[in-house]
Amino acid sequence: MADQAFVTLATNDSYARGAMVLGKSLRNHNTSRKLVALIGPQVSEPCQSVLKRIYDEVRMVDVLDSGDTAHLAMMKRPDLGVTFTKLHCWTLTHYSKCVFMDADTLVLSNIDELFDREELSAAPDPGWPDCFNSGVFVFCPSMETYGKLLQYCTEHGSFDGGDQGVLNGFFSNWATADISKHLPFIYNLSSIAIYTYLPAFKQYGGNAKVVHFLGKTKPWSYTFDPKAKRITGSTHEATAHPTFLLDWWSLFSSAVVPMLQEQYGDQPFHSGCVEGESFPSHAQALQPQLSSEERKEKWEQGQADYMGMDSFDNIKRKLDTFLK
Ligand code: UDP
Ligand code: MN
């Protein structure tokens, strides 16, 4: 087991917070595997220290600084910066098998059984199920594969501008070749699915093992009142949202914030925890009111405000009125 690891990536302090919560959630569910965080040079000292307390290995990957092939690839495709950093996970050859997890994922139960799977195993993307979602995937580190991936990247780029496009291009037979490489959706449950197929969510959502806060608004974009256990960075509807966001914040505020406090010492830092009443003005500043035209446009781009205006409760209320 010492040669297998969970791997994540954080290029800045925001994603580092995600990585801290993810690492804690893996530990809380007693993983027997190593934990590795790849970080970029922008991650601050205090955040690096906290990551080092949670992870077995914290490795700096500075694509710009490195003399390796990734640097050369980067010169040709500067648009794919974070993508090249993510591909670095294939260089972790002191492990024989790894599970990559986005920093915006949260583990809800032990998932060590994922190591029974082979490269490249992943769950379908909710937006285009013939593509896998690259937020959770099983892979085998190998310098050979790493080289091929970089070459693929420079030659073909990424059809979506990110790592998911590159990886789906490279592992292009995923959809049809081997069903055992299709991870059940419960290993990468995105909140989008709750709204696109609510009965299925009600039926199977309780079995979720990993939630993925995919999309523009991340858990750390909100604020949280730890006493009232409320999300305060959005309209009050968010409190009735399925509890995943609250799960993230309870773990962050109880386990991670004290560690950050210790590292920052006297230096001020913004924990995201706000005690007392929720602040409507603050909420509106974070989530500006959109016209219904703008909202429709956002919906169509897959960017519904699930935590606020387009929350489950609001959608349900609307449907109920129609059905009546
Ligand atoms: N990431 C990062 N810094 C960035 C953007 C992304 O470290 O500025 C990493 C992080 O691990 C993140 C992953 O790349 O979880 C994929 O990006 P994101 O989760 O934002 O994409 P989404 O899942 O929303 O498509
Ligand atoms: Mn993600």
CSV table of C-alpha atoms and ligand atoms in Angstrom, one decimal:
chain,number,residue,atom,x,y,z
A,1,MET,CA,0.0,0.0,0.0
A,2,ALA,CA,3.0,2.3,0.5
A,3,ASP,CA,3.4,2.5,-3.3
A,4,GLN,CA,-0.1,3.8,-3.8
A,5,ALA,CA,-1.3,7.3,-3.3
A,6,PHE,CA,-4.1,9.8,-3.6
A,7,VAL,CA,-2.9,12.9,-5.5
A,8,THR,CA,-4.3,16.4,-5.7
A,9,LEU,CA,-3.2,19.7,-7.1
A,10,ALA,CA,-3.3,23.3,-5.9
A,11,THR,CA,-1.6,26.2,-7.7
A,12,ASN,CA,-2.9,28.9,-5.4
A,13,ASP,CA,-4.1,29.5,-1.8
A,14,SER,CA,-7.8,29.1,-2.7
A,15,TYR,CA,-7.4,25.7,-4.2
A,16,ALA,CA,-5.0,24.9,-1.4
A,17,ARG,CA,-7.9,25.3,1.1
A,18,GLY,CA,-9.8,22.8,-1.1
A,19,ALA,CA,-6.8,20.4,-0.9
A,20,MET,CA,-6.7,20.7,2.9
A,21,VAL,CA,-10.3,19.7,3.2
A,22,LEU,CA,-9.9,16.9,0.7
A,23,GLY,CA,-6.9,15.6,2.6
A,24,LYS,CA,-8.6,15.8,5.9
A,25,SER,CA,-11.7,14.0,4.5
A,26,LEU,CA,-9.5,11.1,3.2
A,27,ARG,CA,-7.8,10.8,6.6
A,28,ASN,CA,-11.1,10.9,8.5
A,29,HIS,CA,-12.2,7.9,6.5
A,30,ASN,CA,-9.0,6.1,7.3
A,31,THR,CA,-7.4,5.7,4.0
A,32,SER,CA,-4.5,3.3,4.1
A,33,ARG,CA,-2.8,5.0,1.1
A,34,LYS,CA,-0.3,7.9,1.0
A,35,LEU,CA,-1.5,11.5,0.3
A,36,VAL,CA,0.4,13.7,-2.1
A,37,ALA,CA,-0.3,17.3,-2.9
A,38,LEU,CA,1.3,18.9,-6.0
A,39,ILE,CA,1.5,22.7,-5.5
A,40,GLY,CA,2.5,25.7,-7.5
A,41,PRO,CA,5.0,28.4,-6.4
A,42,GLN,CA,2.1,30.8,-5.7
A,43,VAL,CA,0.9,28.8,-2.7
A,44,SER,CA,1.9,30.9,0.4
A,45,GLU,CA,4.2,29.6,3.2
A,46,PRO,CA,1.5,29.2,5.8
A,47,CYS,CA,-0.7,27.2,3.4
A,48,GLN,CA,2.3,25.0,2.4
A,49,SER,CA,2.9,24.3,6.1
A,50,VAL,CA,-0.7,23.3,6.7
A,51,LEU,CA,-0.6,21.0,3.6
A,52,LYS,CA,2.6,19.4,4.9
A,53,ARG,CA,0.8,18.5,8.2
A,54,ILE,CA,-2.1,16.8,6.3
A,55,TYR,CA,-0.3,15.3,3.4
A,56,ASP,CA,2.6,12.8,3.4
A,57,GLU,CA,4.2,14.5,0.5
A,58,VAL,CA,3.9,18.1,-0.8
A,59,ARG,CA,5.7,18.5,-4.0
A,60,MET,CA,6.4,21.8,-5.8
A,61,VAL,CA,5.8,21.7,-9.5
A,62,ASP,CA,6.9,24.8,-11.2
A,63,VAL,CA,6.5,24.2,-14.9
A,64,LEU,CA,8.0,27.6,-15.8
A,65,ASP,CA,11.0,27.0,-13.7
A,66,SER,CA,11.7,23.4,-14.7
A,67,GLY,CA,14.1,22.5,-17.5
A,68,ASP,CA,12.0,19.4,-18.4
A,69,THR,CA,9.9,18.7,-21.4
A,70,ALA,CA,6.8,20.3,-19.7
A,71,HIS,CA,8.6,23.6,-19.9
A,72,LEU,CA,9.2,23.2,-23.6
A,73,ALA,CA,5.5,22.1,-24.1
A,74,MET,CA,4.4,25.1,-22.1
A,75,MET,CA,6.4,27.5,-24.4
A,76,LYS,CA,4.3,26.2,-27.3
A,77,ARG,CA,1.0,26.2,-25.5
A,78,PRO,CA,1.1,28.9,-22.7
A,79,ASP,CA,-2.7,28.7,-22.5
A,80,LEU,CA,-2.5,25.2,-21.0
A,81,GLY,CA,-0.6,26.2,-17.8
A,82,VAL,CA,-2.6,24.5,-15.1
A,83,THR,CA,-3.1,21.5,-17.4
A,84,PHE,CA,0.6,20.9,-17.7
A,85,THR,CA,0.9,21.1,-14.0
A,86,LYS,CA,-1.8,18.5,-13.5
A,87,LEU,CA,-0.1,16.1,-16.0
A,88,HIS,CA,2.9,16.2,-13.7
A,89,CYS,CA,1.1,13.6,-11.6
A,90,TRP,CA,2.3,11.0,-14.0
A,91,THR,CA,5.9,11.7,-12.9
A,92,LEU,CA,5.2,10.4,-9.4
A,93,THR,CA,6.9,7.1,-10.4
A,94,HIS,CA,7.8,6.1,-6.8
A,95,TYR,CA,4.1,5.1,-6.7
A,96,SER,CA,2.8,2.3,-8.9
A,97,LYS,CA,-0.8,3.4,-8.9
A,98,CYS,CA,-2.5,6.6,-7.9
A,99,VAL,CA,-5.9,8.2,-7.7
A,100,PHE,CA,-6.0,11.8,-8.8
A,101,MET,CA,-8.6,14.0,-7.1
A,102,ASP,CA,-9.5,17.6,-7.9
A,103,ALA,CA,-9.0,20.0,-5.0
A,104,ASP,CA,-12.7,20.8,-5.2
A,105,THR,CA,-13.7,17.3,-4.2
A,106,LEU,CA,-14.8,15.9,-0.8
A,107,VAL,CA,-14.7,12.3,0.3
A,108,LEU,CA,-17.7,11.0,2.2
A,109,SER,CA,-16.5,7.4,2.9
A,110,ASN,CA,-13.5,5.2,2.4
A,111,ILE,CA,-12.7,4.8,-1.3
A,112,ASP,CA,-9.6,2.7,-1.1
A,113,GLU,CA,-11.3,0.2,-3.4
A,114,LEU,CA,-10.5,2.5,-6.3
A,115,PHE,CA,-7.0,1.1,-6.3
A,116,ASP,CA,-8.5,-2.2,-7.6
A,117,ARG,CA,-9.1,-0.4,-10.9
A,118,GLU,CA,-6.7,0.1,-13.8
A,119,GLU,CA,-5.5,3.2,-15.7
A,120,LEU,CA,-7.5,5.1,-16.9
A,121,SER,CA,-10.6,4.6,-14.8
A,122,ALA,CA,-12.9,7.6,-14.3
A,123,ALA,CA,-16.6,8.4,-14.0
A,124,PRO,CA,-18.7,9.9,-16.8
A,125,ASP,CA,-19.0,13.6,-17.2
A,126,PRO,CA,-22.5,14.7,-16.5
A,127,GLY,CA,-22.5,17.1,-19.4
A,128,TRP,CA,-21.2,14.7,-22.0
A,129,PRO,CA,-21.2,11.1,-20.7
A,130,ASP,CA,-19.0,9.7,-23.5
A,131,CYS,CA,-16.3,11.8,-21.9
A,132,PHE,CA,-14.9,11.0,-18.5
A,133,ASN,CA,-14.8,13.7,-15.9
A,134,SER,CA,-11.1,14.4,-15.0
A,135,GLY,CA,-11.9,15.4,-11.4
A,136,VAL,CA,-11.3,11.8,-10.1
A,137,PHE,CA,-9.3,9.2,-12.0
A,138,VAL,CA,-7.1,6.2,-11.5
A,139,PHE,CA,-3.7,6.3,-13.2
A,140,CYS,CA,-0.3,4.6,-13.2
A,141,PRO,CA,2.7,7.0,-13.0
A,142,SER,CA,5.1,6.5,-15.8
A,143,MET,CA,7.6,8.8,-17.5
A,144,GLU,CA,6.8,7.2,-20.8
A,145,THR,CA,3.1,8.0,-20.5
A,146,TYR,CA,4.0,11.5,-19.2
A,147,GLY,CA,6.1,12.1,-22.3
A,148,LYS,CA,3.4,10.9,-24.6
A,149,LEU,CA,0.8,13.1,-22.8
A,150,LEU,CA,2.9,16.2,-23.2
A,151,GLN,CA,3.5,15.4,-26.8
A,152,TYR,CA,-0.2,14.9,-27.3
A,153,CYS,CA,-0.9,18.2,-25.6
A,154,THR,CA,1.5,20.2,-27.8
A,155,GLU,CA,0.3,18.6,-31.0
A,156,HIS,CA,-3.5,18.5,-30.4
A,157,GLY,CA,-4.0,21.0,-27.6
A,158,SER,CA,-7.2,20.6,-25.5
A,159,PHE,CA,-10.6,20.7,-27.0
A,160,ASP,CA,-12.0,22.3,-23.9
A,161,GLY,CA,-8.9,24.3,-22.9
A,162,GLY,CA,-8.3,22.2,-19.8
A,163,ASP,CA,-6.9,18.9,-18.7
A,164,GLN,CA,-10.2,17.1,-19.3
A,165,GLY,CA,-10.0,17.8,-23.0
A,166,VAL,CA,-6.4,16.6,-23.2
A,167,LEU,CA,-7.0,13.4,-21.2
A,168,ASN,CA,-10.2,12.5,-23.1
A,169,GLY,CA,-8.3,13.0,-26.4
A,170,PHE,CA,-5.4,10.8,-25.2
A,171,PHE,CA,-7.4,8.1,-23.5
A,172,SER,CA,-9.9,8.2,-26.4
A,173,ASN,CA,-11.2,4.7,-26.2
A,174,TRP,CA,-12.4,5.1,-22.6
A,175,ALA,CA,-16.1,5.3,-23.6
A,176,THR,CA,-16.2,2.0,-25.4
A,177,ALA,CA,-13.2,-0.2,-24.7
A,178,ASP,CA,-13.6,-1.6,-21.1
A,179,ILE,CA,-16.6,-1.0,-18.9
A,180,SER,CA,-14.5,-1.8,-15.8
A,181,LYS,CA,-12.8,1.6,-16.4
A,182,HIS,CA,-16.1,3.3,-15.9
A,183,LEU,CA,-16.3,4.4,-12.3
A,184,PRO,CA,-19.8,4.5,-10.8
A,185,PHE,CA,-21.0,8.1,-10.7
A,186,ILE,CA,-21.1,8.0,-6.9
A,187,TYR,CA,-17.3,8.4,-7.0
A,188,ASN,CA,-17.6,11.8,-8.7
A,189,LEU,CA,-21.0,13.2,-7.9
A,190,SER,CA,-21.3,16.8,-9.1
A,191,SER,CA,-24.1,19.0,-7.8
A,192,ILE,CA,-25.2,19.6,-11.4
A,193,ALA,CA,-26.6,16.1,-11.5
A,194,ILE,CA,-29.0,16.9,-8.6
A,195,TYR,CA,-30.8,19.3,-10.8
A,196,THR,CA,-30.6,17.5,-14.2
A,197,TYR,CA,-31.9,14.2,-12.9
A,198,LEU,CA,-33.5,14.8,-9.5
A,199,PRO,CA,-35.3,11.4,-9.1
A,200,ALA,CA,-32.0,9.6,-9.7
A,201,PHE,CA,-30.3,11.8,-7.2
A,202,LYS,CA,-33.0,11.0,-4.7
A,203,GLN,CA,-32.7,7.3,-5.4
A,204,TYR,CA,-28.9,7.0,-5.5
A,205,GLY,CA,-27.5,10.3,-4.0
A,206,GLY,CA,-27.4,8.8,-0.5
A,207,ASN,CA,-24.7,6.4,-1.7
A,208,ALA,CA,-22.4,9.1,-2.8
A,209,LYS,CA,-18.7,8.6,-1.9
A,210,VAL,CA,-17.2,11.6,-3.5
A,211,VAL,CA,-18.8,15.0,-4.2
A,212,HIS,CA,-17.3,17.3,-6.7
A,213,PHE,CA,-18.0,21.0,-6.5
A,214,LEU,CA,-17.5,21.4,-10.2
A,215,GLY,CA,-18.0,24.8,-11.8
A,216,LYS,CA,-17.3,28.4,-11.2
A,217,THR,CA,-18.5,28.8,-7.6
A,218,LYS,CA,-16.4,26.7,-5.2
A,219,PRO,CA,-17.1,26.1,-1.6
A,220,TRP,CA,-14.5,28.6,-0.6
A,221,SER,CA,-16.3,31.3,-2.6
A,222,TYR,CA,-18.9,31.4,0.2
A,223,THR,CA,-18.8,32.4,3.8
A,224,PHE,CA,-20.0,30.3,6.7
A,225,ASP,CA,-21.4,30.9,10.1
A,226,PRO,CA,-19.9,28.1,12.2
A,227,LYS,CA,-22.3,28.7,15.2
A,228,ALA,CA,-25.5,28.7,13.2
A,229,LYS,CA,-24.0,26.2,10.7
A,230,ARG,CA,-25.2,28.3,7.8
A,231,ILE,CA,-23.7,29.3,4.5
A,232,THR,CA,-23.9,33.1,4.5
A,233,GLY,CA,-22.3,34.1,1.2
A,234,SER,CA,-25.4,33.6,-0.8
A,235,THR,CA,-29.2,33.9,-0.5
A,236,HIS,CA,-30.7,32.1,2.5
A,237,GLU,CA,-31.9,29.4,0.1
A,238,ALA,CA,-28.5,27.8,0.2
A,239,THR,CA,-29.1,26.6,3.7
A,240,ALA,CA,-31.7,24.2,2.4
A,241,HIS,CA,-29.3,22.9,-0.2
A,242,PRO,CA,-28.3,19.2,0.1
A,243,THR,CA,-25.8,19.2,2.8
A,244,PHE,CA,-22.6,18.7,0.9
A,245,LEU,CA,-21.7,22.3,1.0
A,246,LEU,CA,-22.3,22.3,4.7
A,247,ASP,CA,-20.2,19.2,5.1
A,248,TRP,CA,-17.3,20.9,3.3
A,249,TRP,CA,-17.6,24.0,5.6
A,250,SER,CA,-18.0,22.1,8.8
A,251,LEU,CA,-14.8,20.2,8.1
A,252,PHE,CA,-13.0,23.3,7.0
A,253,SER,CA,-14.0,25.4,10.0
A,254,SER,CA,-13.4,22.7,12.6
A,255,ALA,CA,-10.3,21.0,11.3
A,256,VAL,CA,-8.5,23.3,8.9
A,257,VAL,CA,-9.1,26.9,10.2
A,258,PRO,CA,-7.4,26.1,13.6
A,259,MET,CA,-4.3,24.9,11.6
A,260,LEU,CA,-4.3,28.0,9.4
A,261,GLN,CA,-4.7,30.2,12.5
A,262,GLU,CA,-1.6,28.6,14.0
A,263,GLN,CA,0.4,29.1,10.9
A,264,TYR,CA,-0.7,32.7,10.3
A,265,GLY,CA,-0.1,33.7,14.0
A,266,ASP,CA,-0.6,37.4,14.3
A,267,GLN,CA,-0.9,38.0,10.5
A,268,PRO,CA,-4.5,38.6,9.5
A,269,PHE,CA,-6.1,36.1,7.2
A,270,HIS,CA,-9.6,35.6,6.0
A,271,SER,CA,-11.0,32.3,7.2
A,272,GLY,CA,-14.4,32.7,5.5
A,273,CYS,CA,-16.0,32.1,8.8
A,274,VAL,CA,-18.3,34.9,9.8
A,275,GLU,CA,-20.2,34.7,13.1
A,276,GLY,CA,-23.5,36.2,13.8
A,277,GLU,CA,-26.4,37.1,11.5
A,278,SER,CA,-26.1,36.5,7.8
A,279,PHE,CA,-25.3,39.7,5.9
A,280,PRO,CA,-27.8,40.3,3.1
A,281,SER,CA,-25.7,43.2,1.7
A,282,HIS,CA,-22.6,41.1,1.7
A,283,ALA,CA,-24.5,38.3,0.1
A,284,GLN,CA,-25.7,40.5,-2.7
A,285,ALA,CA,-22.2,41.7,-3.3
A,286,LEU,CA,-21.0,38.2,-3.8
A,287,GLN,CA,-24.0,37.1,-5.9
A,288,PRO,CA,-25.2,40.1,-7.9
A,289,GLN,CA,-28.9,40.0,-8.9
A,290,LEU,CA,-29.2,39.0,-12.5
A,291,SER,CA,-32.0,40.0,-14.9
A,292,SER,CA,-34.0,37.0,-16.0
A,293,GLU,CA,-32.4,37.2,-19.5
A,294,GLU,CA,-28.9,37.0,-18.0
A,295,ARG,CA,-30.0,34.2,-15.8
A,296,LYS,CA,-31.4,32.2,-18.7
A,297,GLU,CA,-28.2,32.7,-20.6
A,298,LYS,CA,-26.2,31.4,-17.6
A,299,TRP,CA,-28.4,28.4,-17.3
A,300,GLU,CA,-27.9,27.6,-21.0
A,301,GLN,CA,-24.1,27.8,-20.4
A,302,GLY,CA,-24.4,25.4,-17.6
A,303,GLN,CA,-23.7,28.0,-14.9
A,304,ALA,CA,-26.9,28.0,-12.9
A,305,ASP,CA,-26.7,29.6,-9.5
A,306,TYR,CA,-27.5,26.3,-7.8
A,307,MET,CA,-26.7,27.6,-4.4
A,308,GLY,CA,-28.9,30.7,-4.7
A,309,MET,CA,-31.6,31.7,-7.1
A,310,ASP,CA,-31.6,28.4,-8.9
A,311,SER,CA,-31.4,26.4,-5.7
A,312,PHE,CA,-33.3,23.1,-5.4
A,313,ASP,CA,-35.9,24.6,-3.2
A,314,ASN,CA,-36.7,27.4,-5.7
A,315,ILE,CA,-36.9,25.0,-8.6
A,316,LYS,CA,-39.1,22.7,-6.6
A,317,ARG,CA,-41.4,25.5,-5.7
A,318,LYS,CA,-41.7,26.5,-9.3
A,319,LEU,CA,-42.4,23.0,-10.4
A,320,ASP,CA,-45.0,22.6,-7.7
A,321,THR,CA,-46.8,25.7,-8.9
A,322,PHE,CA,-46.8,24.3,-12.4
A,323,LEU,CA,-48.1,21.0,-11.3
A,324,LYS,CA,-50.9,22.6,-9.4
B,1,UDP,N1,-6.5,23.9,-10.2
B,1,UDP,C1,-5.6,24.7,-9.5
B,1,UDP,N2,-5.5,26.0,-9.8
B,1,UDP,C2,-6.3,26.7,-10.6
B,1,UDP,C3,-7.3,25.9,-11.3
B,1,UDP,C4,-7.4,24.5,-11.1
B,1,UDP,O1,-4.8,24.1,-8.7
B,1,UDP,O2,-6.2,27.9,-10.8
B,1,UDP,C5,-6.6,22.5,-10.0
B,1,UDP,C6,-7.4,22.1,-8.8
B,1,UDP,O3,-6.9,20.8,-8.3
B,1,UDP,C7,-8.8,21.9,-9.4
B,1,UDP,C8,-8.4,21.3,-10.7
B,1,UDP,O4,-7.2,21.9,-11.1
B,1,UDP,O5,-9.6,21.2,-8.6
B,1,UDP,C9,-9.5,21.4,-11.8
B,1,UDP,O6,-10.0,22.7,-11.9
B,1,UDP,P1,-11.5,23.0,-11.3
B,1,UDP,O7,-11.8,22.1,-10.2
B,1,UDP,O8,-11.6,24.5,-11.1
B,1,UDP,O9,-12.4,22.6,-12.6
B,1,UDP,P2,-13.9,22.1,-12.6
B,1,UDP,O10,-13.9,20.8,-11.9
B,1,UDP,O11,-14.8,23.1,-12.0
B,1,UDP,O12,-14.2,21.9,-14.1
B,2,MN,MN,-13.1,20.3,-10.1
